[in-house]
mmCIF file of C-alpha atoms and ligand atoms in Angstrom:
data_model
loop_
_atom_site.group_PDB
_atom_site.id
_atom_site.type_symbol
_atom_site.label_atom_id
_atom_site.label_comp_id
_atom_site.label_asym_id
_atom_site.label_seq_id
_atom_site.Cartn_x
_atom_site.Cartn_y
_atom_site.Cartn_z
ATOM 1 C CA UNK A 1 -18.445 22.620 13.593
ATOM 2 C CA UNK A 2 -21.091 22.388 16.219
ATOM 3 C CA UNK A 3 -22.887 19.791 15.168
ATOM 4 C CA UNK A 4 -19.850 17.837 14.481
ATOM 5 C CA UNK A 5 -18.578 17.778 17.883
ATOM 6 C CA UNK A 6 -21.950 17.133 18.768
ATOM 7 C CA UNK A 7 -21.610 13.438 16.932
ATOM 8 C CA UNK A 8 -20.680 10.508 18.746
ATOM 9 C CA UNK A 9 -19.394 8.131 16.680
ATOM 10 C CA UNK A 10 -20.154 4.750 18.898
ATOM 11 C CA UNK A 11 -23.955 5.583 18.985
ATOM 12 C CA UNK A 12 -23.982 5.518 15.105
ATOM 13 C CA UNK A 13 -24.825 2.422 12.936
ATOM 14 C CA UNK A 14 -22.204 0.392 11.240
ATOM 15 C CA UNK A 15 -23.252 1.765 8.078
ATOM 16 C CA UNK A 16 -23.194 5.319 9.224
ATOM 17 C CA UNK A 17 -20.017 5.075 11.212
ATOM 18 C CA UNK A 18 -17.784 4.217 8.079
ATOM 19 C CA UNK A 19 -19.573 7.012 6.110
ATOM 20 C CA UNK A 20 -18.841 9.766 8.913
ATOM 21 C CA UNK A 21 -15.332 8.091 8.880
ATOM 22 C CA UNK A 22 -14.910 8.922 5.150
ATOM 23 C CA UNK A 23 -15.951 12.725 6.310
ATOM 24 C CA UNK A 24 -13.085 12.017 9.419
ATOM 25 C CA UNK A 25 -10.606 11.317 6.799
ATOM 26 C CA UNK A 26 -11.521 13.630 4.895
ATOM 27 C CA UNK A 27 -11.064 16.189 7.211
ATOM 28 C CA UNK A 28 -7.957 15.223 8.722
ATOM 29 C CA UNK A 29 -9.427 14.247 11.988
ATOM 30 C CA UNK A 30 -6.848 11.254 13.256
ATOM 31 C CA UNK A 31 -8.686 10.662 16.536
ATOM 32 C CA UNK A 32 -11.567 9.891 15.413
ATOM 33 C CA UNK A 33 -10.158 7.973 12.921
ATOM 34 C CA UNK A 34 -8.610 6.007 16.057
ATOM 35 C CA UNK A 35 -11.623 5.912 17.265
ATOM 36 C CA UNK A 36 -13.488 4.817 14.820
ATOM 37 C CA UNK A 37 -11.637 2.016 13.499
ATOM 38 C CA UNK A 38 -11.257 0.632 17.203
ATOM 39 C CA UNK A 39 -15.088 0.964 17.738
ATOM 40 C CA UNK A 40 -15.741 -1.255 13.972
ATOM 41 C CA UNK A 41 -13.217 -3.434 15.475
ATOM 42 C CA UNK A 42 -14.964 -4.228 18.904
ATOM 43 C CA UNK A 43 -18.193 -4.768 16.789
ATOM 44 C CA UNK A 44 -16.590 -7.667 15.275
ATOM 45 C CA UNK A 45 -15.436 -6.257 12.119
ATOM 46 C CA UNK A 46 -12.744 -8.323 10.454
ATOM 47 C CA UNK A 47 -9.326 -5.856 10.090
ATOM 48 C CA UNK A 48 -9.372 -6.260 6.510
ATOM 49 C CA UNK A 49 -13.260 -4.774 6.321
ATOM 50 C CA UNK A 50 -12.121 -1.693 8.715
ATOM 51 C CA UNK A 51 -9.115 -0.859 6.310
ATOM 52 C CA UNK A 52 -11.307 -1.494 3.194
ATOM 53 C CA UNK A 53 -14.363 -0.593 3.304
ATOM 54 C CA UNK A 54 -13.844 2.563 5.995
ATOM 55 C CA UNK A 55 -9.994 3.768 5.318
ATOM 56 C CA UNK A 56 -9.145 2.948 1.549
ATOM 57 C CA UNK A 57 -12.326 3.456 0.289
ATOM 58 C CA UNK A 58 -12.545 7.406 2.399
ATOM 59 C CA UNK A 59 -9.339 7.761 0.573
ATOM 60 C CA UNK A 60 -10.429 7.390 -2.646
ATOM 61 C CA UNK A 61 -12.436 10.206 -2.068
ATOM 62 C CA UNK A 62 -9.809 12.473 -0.971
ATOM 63 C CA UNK A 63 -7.948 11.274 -3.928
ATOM 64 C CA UNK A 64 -10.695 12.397 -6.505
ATOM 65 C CA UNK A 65 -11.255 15.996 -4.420
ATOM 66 C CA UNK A 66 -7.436 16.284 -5.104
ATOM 67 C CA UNK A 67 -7.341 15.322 -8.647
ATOM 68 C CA UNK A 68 -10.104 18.336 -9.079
ATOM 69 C CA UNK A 69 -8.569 21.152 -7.453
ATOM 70 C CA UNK A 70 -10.980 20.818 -4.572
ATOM 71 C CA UNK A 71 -8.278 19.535 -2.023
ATOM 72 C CA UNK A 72 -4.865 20.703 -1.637
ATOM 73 C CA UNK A 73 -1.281 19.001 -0.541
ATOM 74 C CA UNK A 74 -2.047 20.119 3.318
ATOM 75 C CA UNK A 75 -5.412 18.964 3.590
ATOM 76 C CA UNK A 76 -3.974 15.962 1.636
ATOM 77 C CA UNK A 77 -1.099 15.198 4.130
ATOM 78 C CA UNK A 78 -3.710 15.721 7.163
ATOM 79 C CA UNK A 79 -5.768 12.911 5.645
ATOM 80 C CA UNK A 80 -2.800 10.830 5.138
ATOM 81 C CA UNK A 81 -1.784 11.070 8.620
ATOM 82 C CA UNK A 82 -5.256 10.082 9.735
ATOM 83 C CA UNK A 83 -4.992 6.924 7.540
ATOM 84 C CA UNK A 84 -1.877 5.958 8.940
ATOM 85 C CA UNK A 85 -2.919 6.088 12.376
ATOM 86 C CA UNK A 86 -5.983 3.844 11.933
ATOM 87 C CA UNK A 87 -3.658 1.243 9.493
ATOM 88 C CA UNK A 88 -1.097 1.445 12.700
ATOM 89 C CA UNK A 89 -3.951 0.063 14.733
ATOM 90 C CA UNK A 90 -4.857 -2.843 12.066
ATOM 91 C CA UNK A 91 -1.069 -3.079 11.262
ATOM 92 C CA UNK A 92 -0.519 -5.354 14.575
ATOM 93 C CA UNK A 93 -3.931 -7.702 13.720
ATOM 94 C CA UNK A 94 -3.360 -8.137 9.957
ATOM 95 C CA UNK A 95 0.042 -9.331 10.970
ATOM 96 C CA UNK A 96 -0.982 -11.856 13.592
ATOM 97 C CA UNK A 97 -2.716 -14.265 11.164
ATOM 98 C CA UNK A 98 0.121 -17.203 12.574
ATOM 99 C CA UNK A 99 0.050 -18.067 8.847
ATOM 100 C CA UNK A 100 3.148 -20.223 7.906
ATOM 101 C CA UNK A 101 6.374 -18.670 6.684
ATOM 102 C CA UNK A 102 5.939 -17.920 2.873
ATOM 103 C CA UNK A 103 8.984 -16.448 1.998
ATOM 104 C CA UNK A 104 10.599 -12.515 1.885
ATOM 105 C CA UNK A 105 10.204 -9.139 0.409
ATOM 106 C CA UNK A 106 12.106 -6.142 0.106
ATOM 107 C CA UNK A 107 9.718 -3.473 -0.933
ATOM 108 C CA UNK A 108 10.184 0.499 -1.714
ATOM 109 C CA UNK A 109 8.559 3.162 -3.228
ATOM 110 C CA UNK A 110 10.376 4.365 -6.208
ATOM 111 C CA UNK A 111 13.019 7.762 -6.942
ATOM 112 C CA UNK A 112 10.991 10.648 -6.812
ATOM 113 C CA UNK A 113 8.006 9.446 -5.502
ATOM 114 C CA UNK A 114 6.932 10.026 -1.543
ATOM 115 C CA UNK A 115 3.720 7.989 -2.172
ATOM 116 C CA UNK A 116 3.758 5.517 0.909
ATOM 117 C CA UNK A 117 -0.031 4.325 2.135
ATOM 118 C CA UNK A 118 -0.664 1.962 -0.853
ATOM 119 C CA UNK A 119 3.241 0.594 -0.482
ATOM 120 C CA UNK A 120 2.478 0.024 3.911
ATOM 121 C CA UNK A 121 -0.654 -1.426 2.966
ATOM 122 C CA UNK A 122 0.531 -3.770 0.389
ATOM 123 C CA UNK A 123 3.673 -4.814 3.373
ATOM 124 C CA UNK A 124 0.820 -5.299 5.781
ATOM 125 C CA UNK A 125 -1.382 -7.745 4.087
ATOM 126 C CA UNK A 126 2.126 -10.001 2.903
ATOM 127 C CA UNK A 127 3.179 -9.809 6.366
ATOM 128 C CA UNK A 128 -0.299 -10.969 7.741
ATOM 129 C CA UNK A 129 -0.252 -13.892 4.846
ATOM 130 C CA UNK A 130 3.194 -14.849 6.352
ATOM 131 C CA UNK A 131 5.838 -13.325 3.971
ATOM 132 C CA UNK A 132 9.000 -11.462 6.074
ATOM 133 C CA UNK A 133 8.981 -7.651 4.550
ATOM 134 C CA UNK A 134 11.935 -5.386 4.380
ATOM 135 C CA UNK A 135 10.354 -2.352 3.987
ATOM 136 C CA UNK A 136 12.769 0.416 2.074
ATOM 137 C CA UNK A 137 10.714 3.519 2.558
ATOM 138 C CA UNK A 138 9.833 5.887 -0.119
ATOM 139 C CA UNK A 139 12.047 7.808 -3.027
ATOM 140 C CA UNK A 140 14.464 4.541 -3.638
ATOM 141 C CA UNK A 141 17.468 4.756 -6.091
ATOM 142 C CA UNK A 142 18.340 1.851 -7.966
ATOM 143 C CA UNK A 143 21.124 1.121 -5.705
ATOM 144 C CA UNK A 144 19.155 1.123 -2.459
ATOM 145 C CA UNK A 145 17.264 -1.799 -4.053
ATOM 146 C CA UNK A 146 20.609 -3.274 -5.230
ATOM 147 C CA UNK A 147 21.743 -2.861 -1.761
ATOM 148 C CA UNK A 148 19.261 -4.524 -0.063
ATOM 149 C CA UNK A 149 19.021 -7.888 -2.801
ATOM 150 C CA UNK A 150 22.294 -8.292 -1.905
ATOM 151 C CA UNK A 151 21.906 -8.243 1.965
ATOM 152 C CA UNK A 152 18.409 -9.377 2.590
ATOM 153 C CA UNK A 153 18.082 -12.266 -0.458
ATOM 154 C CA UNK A 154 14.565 -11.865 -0.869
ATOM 155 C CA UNK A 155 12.272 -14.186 -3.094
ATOM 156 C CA UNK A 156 11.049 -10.724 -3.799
ATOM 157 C CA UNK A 157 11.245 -7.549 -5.433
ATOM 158 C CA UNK A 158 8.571 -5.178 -5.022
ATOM 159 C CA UNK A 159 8.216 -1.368 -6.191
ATOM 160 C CA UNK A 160 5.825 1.106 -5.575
ATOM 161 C CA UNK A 161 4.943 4.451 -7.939
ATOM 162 C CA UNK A 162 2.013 7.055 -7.819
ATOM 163 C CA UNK A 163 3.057 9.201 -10.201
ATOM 164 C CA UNK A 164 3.316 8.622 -13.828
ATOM 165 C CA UNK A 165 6.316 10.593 -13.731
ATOM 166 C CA UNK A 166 8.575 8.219 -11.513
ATOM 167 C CA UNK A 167 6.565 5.024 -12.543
ATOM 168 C CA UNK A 168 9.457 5.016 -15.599
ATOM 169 C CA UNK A 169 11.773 4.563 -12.812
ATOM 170 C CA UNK A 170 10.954 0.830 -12.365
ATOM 171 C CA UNK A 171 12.058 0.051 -15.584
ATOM 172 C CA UNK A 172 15.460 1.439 -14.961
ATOM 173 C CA UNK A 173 15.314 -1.075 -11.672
ATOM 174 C CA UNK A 174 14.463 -4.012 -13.747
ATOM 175 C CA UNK A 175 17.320 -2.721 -16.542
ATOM 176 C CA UNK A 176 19.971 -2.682 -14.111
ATOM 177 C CA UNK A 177 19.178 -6.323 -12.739
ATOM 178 C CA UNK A 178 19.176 -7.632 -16.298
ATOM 179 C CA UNK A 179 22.516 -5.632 -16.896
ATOM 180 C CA UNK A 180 24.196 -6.868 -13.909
ATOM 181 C CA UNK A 181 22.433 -10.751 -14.680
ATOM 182 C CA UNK A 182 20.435 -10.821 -11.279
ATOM 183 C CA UNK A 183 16.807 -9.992 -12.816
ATOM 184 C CA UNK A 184 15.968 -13.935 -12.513
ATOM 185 C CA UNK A 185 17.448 -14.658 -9.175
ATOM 186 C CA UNK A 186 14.114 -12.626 -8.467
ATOM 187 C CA UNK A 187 10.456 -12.632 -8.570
ATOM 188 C CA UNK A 188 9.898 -8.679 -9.626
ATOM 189 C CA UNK A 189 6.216 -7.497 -8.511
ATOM 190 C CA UNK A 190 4.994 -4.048 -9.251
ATOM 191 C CA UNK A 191 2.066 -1.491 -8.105
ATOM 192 C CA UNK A 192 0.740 1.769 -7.419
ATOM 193 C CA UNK A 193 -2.577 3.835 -8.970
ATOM 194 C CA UNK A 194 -1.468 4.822 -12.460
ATOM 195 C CA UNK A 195 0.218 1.391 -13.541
ATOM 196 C CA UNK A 196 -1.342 -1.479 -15.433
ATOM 197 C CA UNK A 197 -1.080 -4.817 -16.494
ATOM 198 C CA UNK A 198 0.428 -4.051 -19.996
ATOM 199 C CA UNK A 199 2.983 -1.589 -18.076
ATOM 200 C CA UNK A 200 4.102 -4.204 -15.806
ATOM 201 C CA UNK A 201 4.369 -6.583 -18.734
ATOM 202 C CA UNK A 202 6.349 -3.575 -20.884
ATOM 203 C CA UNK A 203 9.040 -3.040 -18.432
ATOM 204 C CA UNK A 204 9.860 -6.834 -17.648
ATOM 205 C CA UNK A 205 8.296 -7.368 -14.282
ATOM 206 C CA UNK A 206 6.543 -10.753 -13.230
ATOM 207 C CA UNK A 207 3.242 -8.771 -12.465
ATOM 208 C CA UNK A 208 1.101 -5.875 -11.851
ATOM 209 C CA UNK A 209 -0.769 -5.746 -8.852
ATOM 210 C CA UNK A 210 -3.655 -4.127 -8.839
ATOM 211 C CA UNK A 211 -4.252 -3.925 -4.860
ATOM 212 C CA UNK A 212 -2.926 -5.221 -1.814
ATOM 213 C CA UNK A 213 -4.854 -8.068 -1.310
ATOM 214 C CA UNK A 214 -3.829 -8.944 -5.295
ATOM 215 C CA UNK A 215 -0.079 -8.501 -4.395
ATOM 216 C CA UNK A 216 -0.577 -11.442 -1.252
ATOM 217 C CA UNK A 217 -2.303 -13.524 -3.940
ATOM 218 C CA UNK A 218 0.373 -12.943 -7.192
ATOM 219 C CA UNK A 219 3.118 -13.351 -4.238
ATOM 220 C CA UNK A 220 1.767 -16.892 -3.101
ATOM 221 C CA UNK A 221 1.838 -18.211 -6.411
ATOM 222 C CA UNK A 222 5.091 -17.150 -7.951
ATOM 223 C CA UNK A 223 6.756 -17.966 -4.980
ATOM 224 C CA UNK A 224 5.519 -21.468 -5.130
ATOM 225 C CA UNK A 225 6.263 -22.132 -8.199
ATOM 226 C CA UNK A 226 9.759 -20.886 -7.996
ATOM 227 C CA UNK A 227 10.462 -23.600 -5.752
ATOM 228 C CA UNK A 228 8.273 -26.272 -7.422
ATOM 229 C CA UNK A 229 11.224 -25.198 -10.356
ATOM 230 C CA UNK A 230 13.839 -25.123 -7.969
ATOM 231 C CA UNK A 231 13.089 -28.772 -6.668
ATOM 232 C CA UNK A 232 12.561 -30.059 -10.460
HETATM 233 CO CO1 LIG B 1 -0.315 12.617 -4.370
HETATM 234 N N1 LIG B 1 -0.869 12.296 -6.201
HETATM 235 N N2 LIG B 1 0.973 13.953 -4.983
HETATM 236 N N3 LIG B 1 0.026 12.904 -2.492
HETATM 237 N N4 LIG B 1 -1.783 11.508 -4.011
HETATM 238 C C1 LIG B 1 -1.795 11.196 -6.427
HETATM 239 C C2 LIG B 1 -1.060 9.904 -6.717
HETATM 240 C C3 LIG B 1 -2.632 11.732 -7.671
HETATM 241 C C4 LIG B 1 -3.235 10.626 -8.551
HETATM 242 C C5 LIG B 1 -3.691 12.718 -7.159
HETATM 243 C C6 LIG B 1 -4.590 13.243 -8.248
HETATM 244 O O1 LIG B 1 -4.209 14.144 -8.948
HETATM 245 N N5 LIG B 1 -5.750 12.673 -8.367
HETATM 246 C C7 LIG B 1 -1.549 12.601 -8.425
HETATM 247 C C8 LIG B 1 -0.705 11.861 -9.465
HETATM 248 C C9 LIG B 1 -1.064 12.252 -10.871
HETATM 249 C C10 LIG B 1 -0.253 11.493 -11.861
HETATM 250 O O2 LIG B 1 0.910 11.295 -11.749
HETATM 251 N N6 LIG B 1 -0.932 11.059 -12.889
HETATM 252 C C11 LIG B 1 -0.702 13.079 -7.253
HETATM 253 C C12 LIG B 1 0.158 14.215 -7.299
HETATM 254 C C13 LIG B 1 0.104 15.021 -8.588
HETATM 255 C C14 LIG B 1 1.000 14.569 -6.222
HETATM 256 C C15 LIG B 1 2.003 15.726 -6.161
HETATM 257 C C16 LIG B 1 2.838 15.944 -7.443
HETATM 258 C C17 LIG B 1 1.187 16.974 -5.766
HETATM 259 C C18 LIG B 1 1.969 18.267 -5.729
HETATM 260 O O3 LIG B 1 2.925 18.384 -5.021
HETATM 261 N N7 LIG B 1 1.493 19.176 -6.513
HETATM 262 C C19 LIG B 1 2.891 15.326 -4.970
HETATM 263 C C20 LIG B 1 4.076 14.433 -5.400
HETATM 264 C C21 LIG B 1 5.053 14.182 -4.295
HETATM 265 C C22 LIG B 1 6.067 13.135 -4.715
HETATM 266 O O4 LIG B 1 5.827 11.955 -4.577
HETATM 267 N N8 LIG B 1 7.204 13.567 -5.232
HETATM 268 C C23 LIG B 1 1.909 14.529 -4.163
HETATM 269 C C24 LIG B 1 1.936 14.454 -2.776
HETATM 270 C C25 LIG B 1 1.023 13.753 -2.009
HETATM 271 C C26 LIG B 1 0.948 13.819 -0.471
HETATM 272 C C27 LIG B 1 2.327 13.935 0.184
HETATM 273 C C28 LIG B 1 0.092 15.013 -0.094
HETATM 274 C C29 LIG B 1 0.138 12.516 -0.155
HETATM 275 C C30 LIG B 1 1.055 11.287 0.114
HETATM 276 C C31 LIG B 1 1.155 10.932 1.560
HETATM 277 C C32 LIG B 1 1.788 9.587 1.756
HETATM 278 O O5 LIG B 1 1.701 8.682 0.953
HETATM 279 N N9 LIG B 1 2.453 9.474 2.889
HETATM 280 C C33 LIG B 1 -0.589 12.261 -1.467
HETATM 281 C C34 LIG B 1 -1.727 11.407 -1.581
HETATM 282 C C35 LIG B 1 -2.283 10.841 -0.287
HETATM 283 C C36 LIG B 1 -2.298 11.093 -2.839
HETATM 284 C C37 LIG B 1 -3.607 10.336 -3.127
HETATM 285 C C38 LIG B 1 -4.748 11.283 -2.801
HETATM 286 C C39 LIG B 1 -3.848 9.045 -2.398
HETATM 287 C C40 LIG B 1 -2.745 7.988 -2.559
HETATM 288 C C41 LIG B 1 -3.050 6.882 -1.590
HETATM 289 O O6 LIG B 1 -2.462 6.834 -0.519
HETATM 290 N N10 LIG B 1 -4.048 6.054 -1.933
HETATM 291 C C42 LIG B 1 -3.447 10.030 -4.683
HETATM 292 C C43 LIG B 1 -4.763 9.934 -5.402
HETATM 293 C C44 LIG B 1 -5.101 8.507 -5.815
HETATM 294 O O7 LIG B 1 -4.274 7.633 -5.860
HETATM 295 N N11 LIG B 1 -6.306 8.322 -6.189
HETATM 296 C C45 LIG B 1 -2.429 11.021 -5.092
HETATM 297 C C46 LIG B 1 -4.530 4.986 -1.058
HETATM 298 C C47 LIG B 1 -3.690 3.713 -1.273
HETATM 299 C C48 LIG B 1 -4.249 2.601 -0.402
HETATM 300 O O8 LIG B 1 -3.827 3.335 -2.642
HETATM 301 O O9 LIG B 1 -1.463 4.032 -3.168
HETATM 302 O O10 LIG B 1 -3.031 3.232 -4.996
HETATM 303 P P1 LIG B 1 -2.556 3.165 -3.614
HETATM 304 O O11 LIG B 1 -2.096 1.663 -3.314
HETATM 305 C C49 LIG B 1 -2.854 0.518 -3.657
HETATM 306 C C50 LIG B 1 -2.571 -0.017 -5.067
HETATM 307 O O12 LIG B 1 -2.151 0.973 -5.988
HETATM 308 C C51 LIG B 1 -1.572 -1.121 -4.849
HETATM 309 O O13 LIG B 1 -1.984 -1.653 -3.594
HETATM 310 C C52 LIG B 1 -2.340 -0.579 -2.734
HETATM 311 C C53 LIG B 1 -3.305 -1.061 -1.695
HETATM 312 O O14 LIG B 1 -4.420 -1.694 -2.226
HETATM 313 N N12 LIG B 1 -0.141 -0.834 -4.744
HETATM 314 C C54 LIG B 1 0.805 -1.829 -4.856
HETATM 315 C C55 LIG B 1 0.529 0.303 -4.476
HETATM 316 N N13 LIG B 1 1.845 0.099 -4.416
HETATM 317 C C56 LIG B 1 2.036 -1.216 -4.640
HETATM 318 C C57 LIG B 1 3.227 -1.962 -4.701
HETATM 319 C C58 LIG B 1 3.131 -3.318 -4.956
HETATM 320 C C59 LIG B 1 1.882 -3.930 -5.168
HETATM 321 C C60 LIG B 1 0.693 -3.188 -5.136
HETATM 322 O O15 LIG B 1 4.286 -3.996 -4.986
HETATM 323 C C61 LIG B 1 4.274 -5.337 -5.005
#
């Protein structure tokens, strides 16, 4: 404990900074996150660096300590929180790219499923690239979605699931907009850790995105050429 209050994280080197902000992270430790991330960004670091390479990539970590019993929910959630404060920082920066209107989103993490970061990432970067995001929150029933198609019009439909339990759940999404003949009035993109492409492809969705950065570039070019079609 002593020595790490004796570290000060703006007299470290940019490659030793992002490692003691994995062991932030890791810990929990949201100021220093703060910290952190705003000392990357006054060394010129691009926003999209600071959340990859220092906050996704210390969460990955936490993620495989949790998958082997060596973290626990509460140390879990403490880490979370930490993340979120440095993406609130980067949030503002990512989204100020002036980048032309692209088009809309209404995004939400699936029924049964409180999985968020990946989801507020994923609404960051499409905001930042210039797509309007109506962001749903987590555990969504099929008619919150239905709800908000109907009130918001997006070009977009994307869902978020962590858990292979509730990932199932985005099927029953995509079942109900065939049922009630909306599914093409929509481009339907889908994400989260334990999907892939042959999942996305199995429950009827456009595409599987494997990251954030994946979603932005899957979202540019469907939406295009939806309205290349719709100009035909
Ligand atoms: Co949970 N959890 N968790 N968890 N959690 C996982 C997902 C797990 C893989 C951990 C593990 O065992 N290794 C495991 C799931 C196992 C499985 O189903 N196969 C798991 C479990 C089991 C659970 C609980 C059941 C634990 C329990 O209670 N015993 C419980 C479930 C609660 C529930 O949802 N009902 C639970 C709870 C929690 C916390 C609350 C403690 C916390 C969530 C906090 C929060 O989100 N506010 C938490 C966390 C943090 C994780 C891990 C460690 C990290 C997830 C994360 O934020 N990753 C996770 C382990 C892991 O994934 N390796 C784990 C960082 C984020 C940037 O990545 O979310 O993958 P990700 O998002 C990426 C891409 O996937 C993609 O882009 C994002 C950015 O690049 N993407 C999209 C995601 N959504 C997209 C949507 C799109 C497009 C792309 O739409 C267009």
């Amino acid at each position: 404990m002593a020595d790490e209050e004796d570290i000060i994280l703006s007299e470290l080197s940019d490659d030793e900074l992002v490692l003691q902000m994995h062991d932030d992270l890791y810990d929990g430790l949201k100021e220093e996150i703060e910290e952190g991330v705003t000392i990357l960004l006054e060394r010129g670091w691009t926003p999209y660096d600071v959340l990859t390479k220092a906050l996704v990539e210390g969460m990955t970590i936490v993620g495989a300590d949790f998958r082997d019993g060596i973290l626990f929910v509460p140390e879990v959630l403490l880490a979370a929180n930490a993340m979120k404060a440095g993406m609130a920082i980067l949030k503002p920066l990512l989204a100020e790219t002036g980048a032309p209107r692209m088009g809309k989103m209404v995004i939400g993490t699936v029924k049964g499923d409180i999985h968020d970061i990946g989801k507020n990432l994923v609404s960051m970067m499409m905001e930042g690239a210039g797509f309007e995001v109506v962001d749903l929150g987590i555990n969504n029933a099929v008619e919150k979605y239905l709800e908000a198609l109907e009130t918001e019009k997006p070009d977009i439909l994307g869902m978020s699931a962590l858990l292979t339990t509730t990932m199932p759940y985005m099927k029953v999404v995509i079942d109900t907009l065939k049922e009630k003949g909306m599914r093409e009035d929509y481009i339907v993109l889908v994400g989260g850790a334990p999907l892939n492409e042959e999942f996305g492809r199995a429950i009827g969705a456009d595409a599987y995105c494997r990251d954030a950065a994946v979603a932005v570039e899957t979202a540019k070019t469907l939406v295009s050429r939806k309205h290349n079609q719709m100009k035909a």
